Amino acid sequence: MSVALKTSPDGAVAQALGDVYRRLADTCEALDVRVAKAGQAGVTAAELASDRTALDAFVDAETARVHDRYGVRPRPDVAASRALHDYAWTVGMLLGGTWYLERRVPRIRPEDLHLDLTTGAYTITPGTELACLAGDPVADRPGVLTLPQEEQLRARLRMALADHMRPLLAAIAPIARRRSRALWGMVADDLVSALWYLGRMLGQEGAAITAATEVLPIAVPPYPSGADFRYLAGADGRRHATRTRTGCCMFYAIRPAEPCSTCPRTGDAERLRRLER
């Protein structure tokens, strides 16, 4: 494989990434992220992975949010899984959304993303490194890795997400009481879910499903499964996309009668009912 990596950071890369992050935040109502310079308040994934006090505060904050929203106090393992789910979806959107919109894959260091534990909002400091295809307008900028093929860029996306999430998964696993397959399954699910959601927000659901399937066509280590979309036919003959999560988001433990639409516990009849209402 032939690649070229330039060094010496360049402000054009950070500006380009900041622009696409803002576009994602404007497009996706569920993405609570703002773009700012370094030195922001809040806890980072680097701190969550290295400081047990910060990690406990991360879980406690999610416990409080669940109690405020749903009137129940979740078990620590449920709160940890829910907090991780939100974090993984956010990172999946920032990385996967940038790839989908721009065919660029940034490197998001654990210290670049800050989480306000009180509000649940994120602040990202755009980095100075990304990968893109040859011919991209920023391909000749310092800090840019150029790749000759689409599949190599998709592999870079999978690697960038894994590199960011790996230390946090190792730290939170004992609290979440989940093993490696379940944790990486959640990360894979949240990348696929983020791309699917972005596609719906753009009116491009079909294209986003195709893109997510190209990123994860099958299990690609460390991700234990592919995107695995399938279609359900409604009474009117319309086809509705669905999939089943590999790593449960644990919402069913908060609302037992209302598991999420992609939960293994949700049957196809109930999925169709929700999709057609």
Tab-separated table of C-alpha atoms in Angstrom:
chain	number	residue	atom	x	y	z
A	1	MET	CA	0.000	0.000	0.000
A	2	SER	CA	1.353	3.392	-0.994
A	3	VAL	CA	0.658	6.244	1.419
A	4	ALA	CA	2.139	9.638	2.096
A	5	LEU	CA	2.162	11.343	5.491
A	6	LYS	CA	3.184	14.937	5.952
A	7	THR	CA	4.227	16.328	9.300
A	8	SER	CA	4.217	19.751	10.988
A	9	PRO	CA	0.627	20.694	11.916
A	10	ASP	CA	-1.229	23.103	9.656
A	11	GLY	CA	-4.165	25.300	10.656
A	12	ALA	CA	-6.074	24.421	7.471
A	13	VAL	CA	-6.681	20.869	8.712
A	14	ALA	CA	-8.122	22.005	12.045
A	15	GLN	CA	-10.279	24.563	10.255
A	16	ALA	CA	-11.612	21.961	7.824
A	17	LEU	CA	-12.441	19.586	10.669
A	18	GLY	CA	-14.077	22.316	12.721
A	19	ASP	CA	-16.282	23.181	9.737
A	20	VAL	CA	-17.513	19.612	9.267
A	21	TYR	CA	-18.073	19.089	13.005
A	22	ARG	CA	-20.263	22.199	13.048
A	23	ARG	CA	-22.152	20.931	10.009
A	24	LEU	CA	-22.790	17.634	11.773
A	25	ALA	CA	-24.022	19.399	14.907
A	26	ASP	CA	-26.332	21.606	12.825
A	27	THR	CA	-27.696	18.614	10.907
A	28	CYS	CA	-28.115	16.162	13.769
A	29	GLU	CA	-30.366	17.299	16.597
A	30	ALA	CA	-29.241	14.375	18.747
A	31	LEU	CA	-25.566	15.375	18.497
A	32	ASP	CA	-24.859	17.748	21.399
A	33	VAL	CA	-21.385	18.948	20.402
A	34	ARG	CA	-19.802	22.349	20.012
A	35	VAL	CA	-16.430	23.191	18.500
A	36	ALA	CA	-13.923	25.180	20.546
A	37	LYS	CA	-10.236	25.654	21.089
A	38	ALA	CA	-8.130	23.615	23.509
A	39	GLY	CA	-8.371	24.047	27.257
A	40	GLN	CA	-12.112	23.482	27.633
A	41	ALA	CA	-13.777	22.446	30.870
A	42	GLY	CA	-15.093	18.929	31.287
A	43	VAL	CA	-13.760	15.420	31.553
A	44	THR	CA	-11.946	13.721	28.668
A	45	ALA	CA	-11.707	10.087	27.647
A	46	ALA	CA	-8.034	10.242	28.594
A	47	GLU	CA	-9.045	11.130	32.160
A	48	LEU	CA	-11.832	8.543	32.220
A	49	ALA	CA	-9.346	5.852	31.221
A	50	SER	CA	-6.691	6.827	33.786
A	51	ASP	CA	-8.570	8.277	36.764
A	52	ARG	CA	-11.055	6.103	38.629
A	53	THR	CA	-12.537	9.137	40.367
A	54	ALA	CA	-13.346	10.707	36.979
A	55	LEU	CA	-14.784	7.416	35.726
A	56	ASP	CA	-17.011	7.075	38.786
A	57	ALA	CA	-18.224	10.647	38.255
A	58	PHE	CA	-18.997	9.765	34.606
A	59	VAL	CA	-21.188	6.867	35.728
A	60	ASP	CA	-22.775	8.832	38.576
A	61	ALA	CA	-23.700	11.647	36.185
A	62	GLU	CA	-25.461	9.174	33.906
A	63	THR	CA	-27.263	7.700	36.903
A	64	ALA	CA	-28.576	11.163	37.749
A	65	ARG	CA	-29.673	11.837	34.144
A	66	VAL	CA	-31.535	8.540	33.898
A	67	HIS	CA	-33.266	9.233	37.219
A	68	ASP	CA	-34.271	12.731	36.080
A	69	ARG	CA	-35.607	11.520	32.705
A	70	TYR	CA	-37.245	8.241	33.636
A	71	GLY	CA	-37.792	8.321	37.375
A	72	VAL	CA	-35.722	5.206	38.053
A	73	ARG	CA	-32.245	4.795	39.494
A	74	PRO	CA	-30.321	2.326	37.314
A	75	ARG	CA	-27.817	-0.222	38.552
A	76	PRO	CA	-24.180	0.909	38.197
A	77	ASP	CA	-23.576	-1.495	35.310
A	78	VAL	CA	-26.616	-0.149	33.464
A	79	ALA	CA	-25.569	3.468	34.029
A	80	ALA	CA	-22.038	2.665	32.852
A	81	SER	CA	-23.370	1.021	29.686
A	82	ARG	CA	-25.703	3.914	28.959
A	83	ALA	CA	-22.919	6.470	29.474
A	84	LEU	CA	-20.609	4.470	27.221
A	85	HIS	CA	-23.334	4.169	24.578
A	86	ASP	CA	-23.770	7.947	24.441
A	87	TYR	CA	-20.017	8.518	24.268
A	88	ALA	CA	-19.457	5.887	21.563
A	89	TRP	CA	-22.338	7.228	19.457
A	90	THR	CA	-20.941	10.760	19.681
A	91	VAL	CA	-17.448	9.678	18.626
A	92	GLY	CA	-18.953	7.448	15.940
A	93	MET	CA	-20.842	10.412	14.545
A	94	LEU	CA	-17.844	12.743	14.594
A	95	LEU	CA	-15.588	10.207	12.884
A	96	GLY	CA	-18.125	8.428	10.703
A	97	GLY	CA	-20.032	11.585	9.834
A	98	THR	CA	-16.856	13.330	8.701
A	99	TRP	CA	-16.049	10.323	6.545
A	100	TYR	CA	-19.572	10.215	5.103
A	101	LEU	CA	-19.762	13.912	4.287
A	102	GLU	CA	-16.175	14.639	3.312
A	103	ARG	CA	-14.419	11.316	2.742
A	104	ARG	CA	-11.979	12.381	5.450
A	105	VAL	CA	-11.127	10.502	8.638
A	106	PRO	CA	-9.817	12.648	11.482
A	107	ARG	CA	-7.741	11.494	14.366
A	108	ILE	CA	-9.644	12.389	17.543
A	109	ARG	CA	-7.312	12.029	20.483
A	110	PRO	CA	-8.912	11.100	23.837
A	111	GLU	CA	-7.901	14.503	25.166
A	112	ASP	CA	-9.598	16.348	22.273
A	113	LEU	CA	-13.179	15.606	23.346
A	114	HIS	CA	-14.492	17.094	26.594
A	115	LEU	CA	-17.729	16.046	28.284
A	116	ASP	CA	-19.655	18.288	30.657
A	117	LEU	CA	-20.871	15.787	33.241
A	118	THR	CA	-23.663	18.074	34.405
A	119	THR	CA	-25.281	18.739	31.033
A	120	GLY	CA	-24.050	15.775	28.991
A	121	ALA	CA	-22.827	18.154	26.266
A	122	TYR	CA	-19.540	17.658	24.431
A	123	THR	CA	-16.895	20.089	23.250
A	124	ILE	CA	-14.383	19.035	20.622
A	125	THR	CA	-11.078	20.653	19.773
A	126	PRO	CA	-10.360	19.940	16.085
A	127	GLY	CA	-7.088	18.124	15.620
A	128	THR	CA	-4.386	18.603	13.027
A	129	GLU	CA	-4.331	15.101	11.530
A	130	LEU	CA	-6.646	13.367	9.110
A	131	ALA	CA	-6.640	10.783	6.346
A	132	CYS	CA	-8.198	11.386	2.957
A	133	LEU	CA	-8.079	10.198	-0.629
A	134	ALA	CA	-5.563	11.468	-3.143
A	135	GLY	CA	-6.966	14.493	-4.908
A	136	ASP	CA	-8.664	15.906	-1.827
A	137	PRO	CA	-8.145	19.700	-1.551
A	138	VAL	CA	-6.289	19.226	1.764
A	139	ALA	CA	-4.236	16.240	0.572
A	140	ASP	CA	-1.027	18.253	0.400
A	141	ARG	CA	-1.409	19.842	3.831
A	142	PRO	CA	0.867	18.952	6.742
A	143	GLY	CA	-0.639	16.322	9.027
A	144	VAL	CA	-2.594	14.640	6.223
A	145	LEU	CA	-2.294	10.968	5.299
A	146	THR	CA	-3.283	10.328	1.692
A	147	LEU	CA	-4.677	6.950	0.711
A	148	PRO	CA	-5.226	5.694	-2.825
A	149	GLN	CA	-8.378	3.603	-2.317
A	150	GLU	CA	-11.791	3.916	-0.658
A	151	GLU	CA	-11.405	0.663	1.273
A	152	GLN	CA	-8.168	1.883	2.807
A	153	LEU	CA	-10.008	4.987	4.015
A	154	ARG	CA	-12.786	2.831	5.474
A	155	ALA	CA	-10.132	0.769	7.245
A	156	ARG	CA	-8.700	3.997	8.594
A	157	LEU	CA	-12.132	4.918	9.970
A	158	ARG	CA	-12.427	1.582	11.757
A	159	MET	CA	-8.925	1.994	13.174
A	160	ALA	CA	-9.466	5.620	14.278
A	161	LEU	CA	-12.588	4.672	16.205
A	162	ALA	CA	-10.919	1.637	17.793
A	163	ASP	CA	-7.852	3.630	18.816
A	164	HIS	CA	-10.005	6.269	20.483
A	165	MET	CA	-12.315	3.859	22.296
A	166	ARG	CA	-9.915	1.100	23.392
A	167	PRO	CA	-8.573	2.723	26.614
A	168	LEU	CA	-12.070	3.733	27.741
A	169	LEU	CA	-13.467	0.242	27.132
A	170	ALA	CA	-10.690	-1.290	29.210
A	171	ALA	CA	-11.370	1.121	32.064
A	172	ILE	CA	-15.150	0.848	32.123
A	173	ALA	CA	-15.474	-2.911	31.551
A	174	PRO	CA	-15.407	-3.856	35.278
A	175	ILE	CA	-18.160	-1.352	36.101
A	176	ALA	CA	-20.277	-2.229	33.076
A	177	ARG	CA	-19.724	-5.936	33.821
A	178	ARG	CA	-19.394	-6.647	30.121
A	179	ARG	CA	-16.775	-8.556	28.204
A	180	SER	CA	-14.839	-7.515	25.150
A	181	ARG	CA	-17.312	-8.775	22.534
A	182	ALA	CA	-20.239	-6.915	24.072
A	183	LEU	CA	-18.248	-3.703	24.448
A	184	TRP	CA	-16.876	-3.727	20.917
A	185	GLY	CA	-20.314	-4.743	19.691
A	186	MET	CA	-21.676	-1.564	21.228
A	187	VAL	CA	-19.004	0.549	19.530
A	188	ALA	CA	-19.769	-1.063	16.166
A	189	ASP	CA	-23.499	-0.578	16.695
A	190	ASP	CA	-23.044	3.066	17.530
A	191	LEU	CA	-20.928	3.762	14.453
A	192	VAL	CA	-23.550	2.114	12.255
A	193	SER	CA	-26.363	3.853	14.138
A	194	ALA	CA	-24.682	7.245	13.753
A	195	LEU	CA	-24.302	6.843	9.992
A	196	TRP	CA	-27.896	5.612	9.679
A	197	TYR	CA	-29.203	8.561	11.703
A	198	LEU	CA	-27.155	11.058	9.705
A	199	GLY	CA	-28.519	9.605	6.489
A	200	ARG	CA	-32.087	10.000	7.714
A	201	MET	CA	-31.438	13.595	8.733
A	202	LEU	CA	-30.103	14.314	5.239
A	203	GLY	CA	-32.893	12.457	3.447
A	204	GLN	CA	-30.329	9.877	2.317
A	205	GLU	CA	-31.247	6.800	4.329
A	206	GLY	CA	-30.520	4.349	1.528
A	207	ALA	CA	-27.109	5.850	0.780
A	208	ALA	CA	-26.204	5.872	4.472
A	209	ILE	CA	-27.194	2.225	4.884
A	210	THR	CA	-24.992	1.343	1.912
A	211	ALA	CA	-22.125	3.363	3.400
A	212	ALA	CA	-22.454	1.766	6.848
A	213	THR	CA	-22.511	-1.671	5.246
A	214	GLU	CA	-19.344	-0.852	3.312
A	215	VAL	CA	-17.624	0.202	6.544
A	216	LEU	CA	-18.697	-2.971	8.369
A	217	PRO	CA	-19.710	-5.544	5.735
A	218	ILE	CA	-18.882	-8.387	8.115
A	219	ALA	CA	-17.153	-8.781	11.457
A	220	VAL	CA	-13.836	-6.906	11.202
A	221	PRO	CA	-11.715	-7.150	14.375
A	222	PRO	CA	-12.156	-5.746	16.927
A	223	TYR	CA	-15.757	-5.306	15.798
A	224	PRO	CA	-17.645	-8.595	16.248
A	225	SER	CA	-20.305	-8.136	13.570
A	226	GLY	CA	-21.202	-6.307	10.405
A	227	ALA	CA	-23.889	-3.675	9.882
A	228	ASP	CA	-26.403	-6.439	9.068
A	229	PHE	CA	-29.295	-4.340	7.811
A	230	ARG	CA	-32.448	-6.082	6.709
A	231	TYR	CA	-35.883	-4.950	5.550
A	232	LEU	CA	-39.392	-5.480	6.859
A	233	ALA	CA	-42.415	-5.239	4.575
A	234	GLY	CA	-45.349	-3.223	5.896
A	235	ALA	CA	-49.014	-3.817	5.218
A	236	ASP	CA	-48.855	-1.321	2.352
A	237	GLY	CA	-45.897	-3.088	0.797
A	238	ARG	CA	-43.350	-0.471	1.802
A	239	ARG	CA	-39.959	-1.766	2.918
A	240	HIS	CA	-38.512	-0.481	6.184
A	241	ALA	CA	-34.850	-0.822	7.132
A	242	THR	CA	-33.938	-2.356	10.462
A	243	ARG	CA	-31.076	-4.161	12.153
A	244	THR	CA	-30.411	-5.828	15.484
A	245	ARG	CA	-27.780	-4.534	17.870
A	246	THR	CA	-24.863	-6.775	18.805
A	247	GLY	CA	-23.931	-4.879	21.980
A	248	CYS	CA	-27.088	-4.062	23.933
A	249	CYS	CA	-27.516	-0.408	24.920
A	250	MET	CA	-29.340	-1.546	28.097
A	251	PHE	CA	-32.357	0.713	27.641
A	252	TYR	CA	-34.585	-2.280	28.344
A	253	ALA	CA	-33.217	-2.286	31.911
A	254	ILE	CA	-34.664	1.209	32.354
A	255	ARG	CA	-37.911	0.716	30.441
A	256	PRO	CA	-38.542	-3.067	30.385
A	257	ALA	CA	-41.735	-2.687	28.354
A	258	GLU	CA	-40.093	-0.374	25.812
A	259	PRO	CA	-36.804	-1.852	24.562
A	260	CYS	CA	-35.244	0.132	21.728
A	261	SER	CA	-36.264	-0.585	18.147
A	262	THR	CA	-33.040	-2.440	17.336
A	263	CYS	CA	-32.944	-4.460	20.565
A	264	PRO	CA	-32.888	-8.257	20.183
A	265	ARG	CA	-35.917	-8.234	22.516
A	266	THR	CA	-38.011	-6.216	20.040
A	267	GLY	CA	-39.834	-8.449	17.572
A	268	ASP	CA	-40.485	-7.575	13.960
A	269	ALA	CA	-44.195	-6.905	14.505
A	270	GLU	CA	-43.387	-4.289	17.139
A	271	ARG	CA	-40.657	-2.799	14.948
A	272	LEU	CA	-43.135	-2.398	12.101
A	273	ARG	CA	-45.716	-0.861	14.436
A	274	ARG	CA	-43.211	1.807	15.474
A	275	LEU	CA	-41.990	2.408	11.934
A	276	GLU	CA	-45.490	2.838	10.504
A	277	ARG	CA	-47.044	5.007	13.195
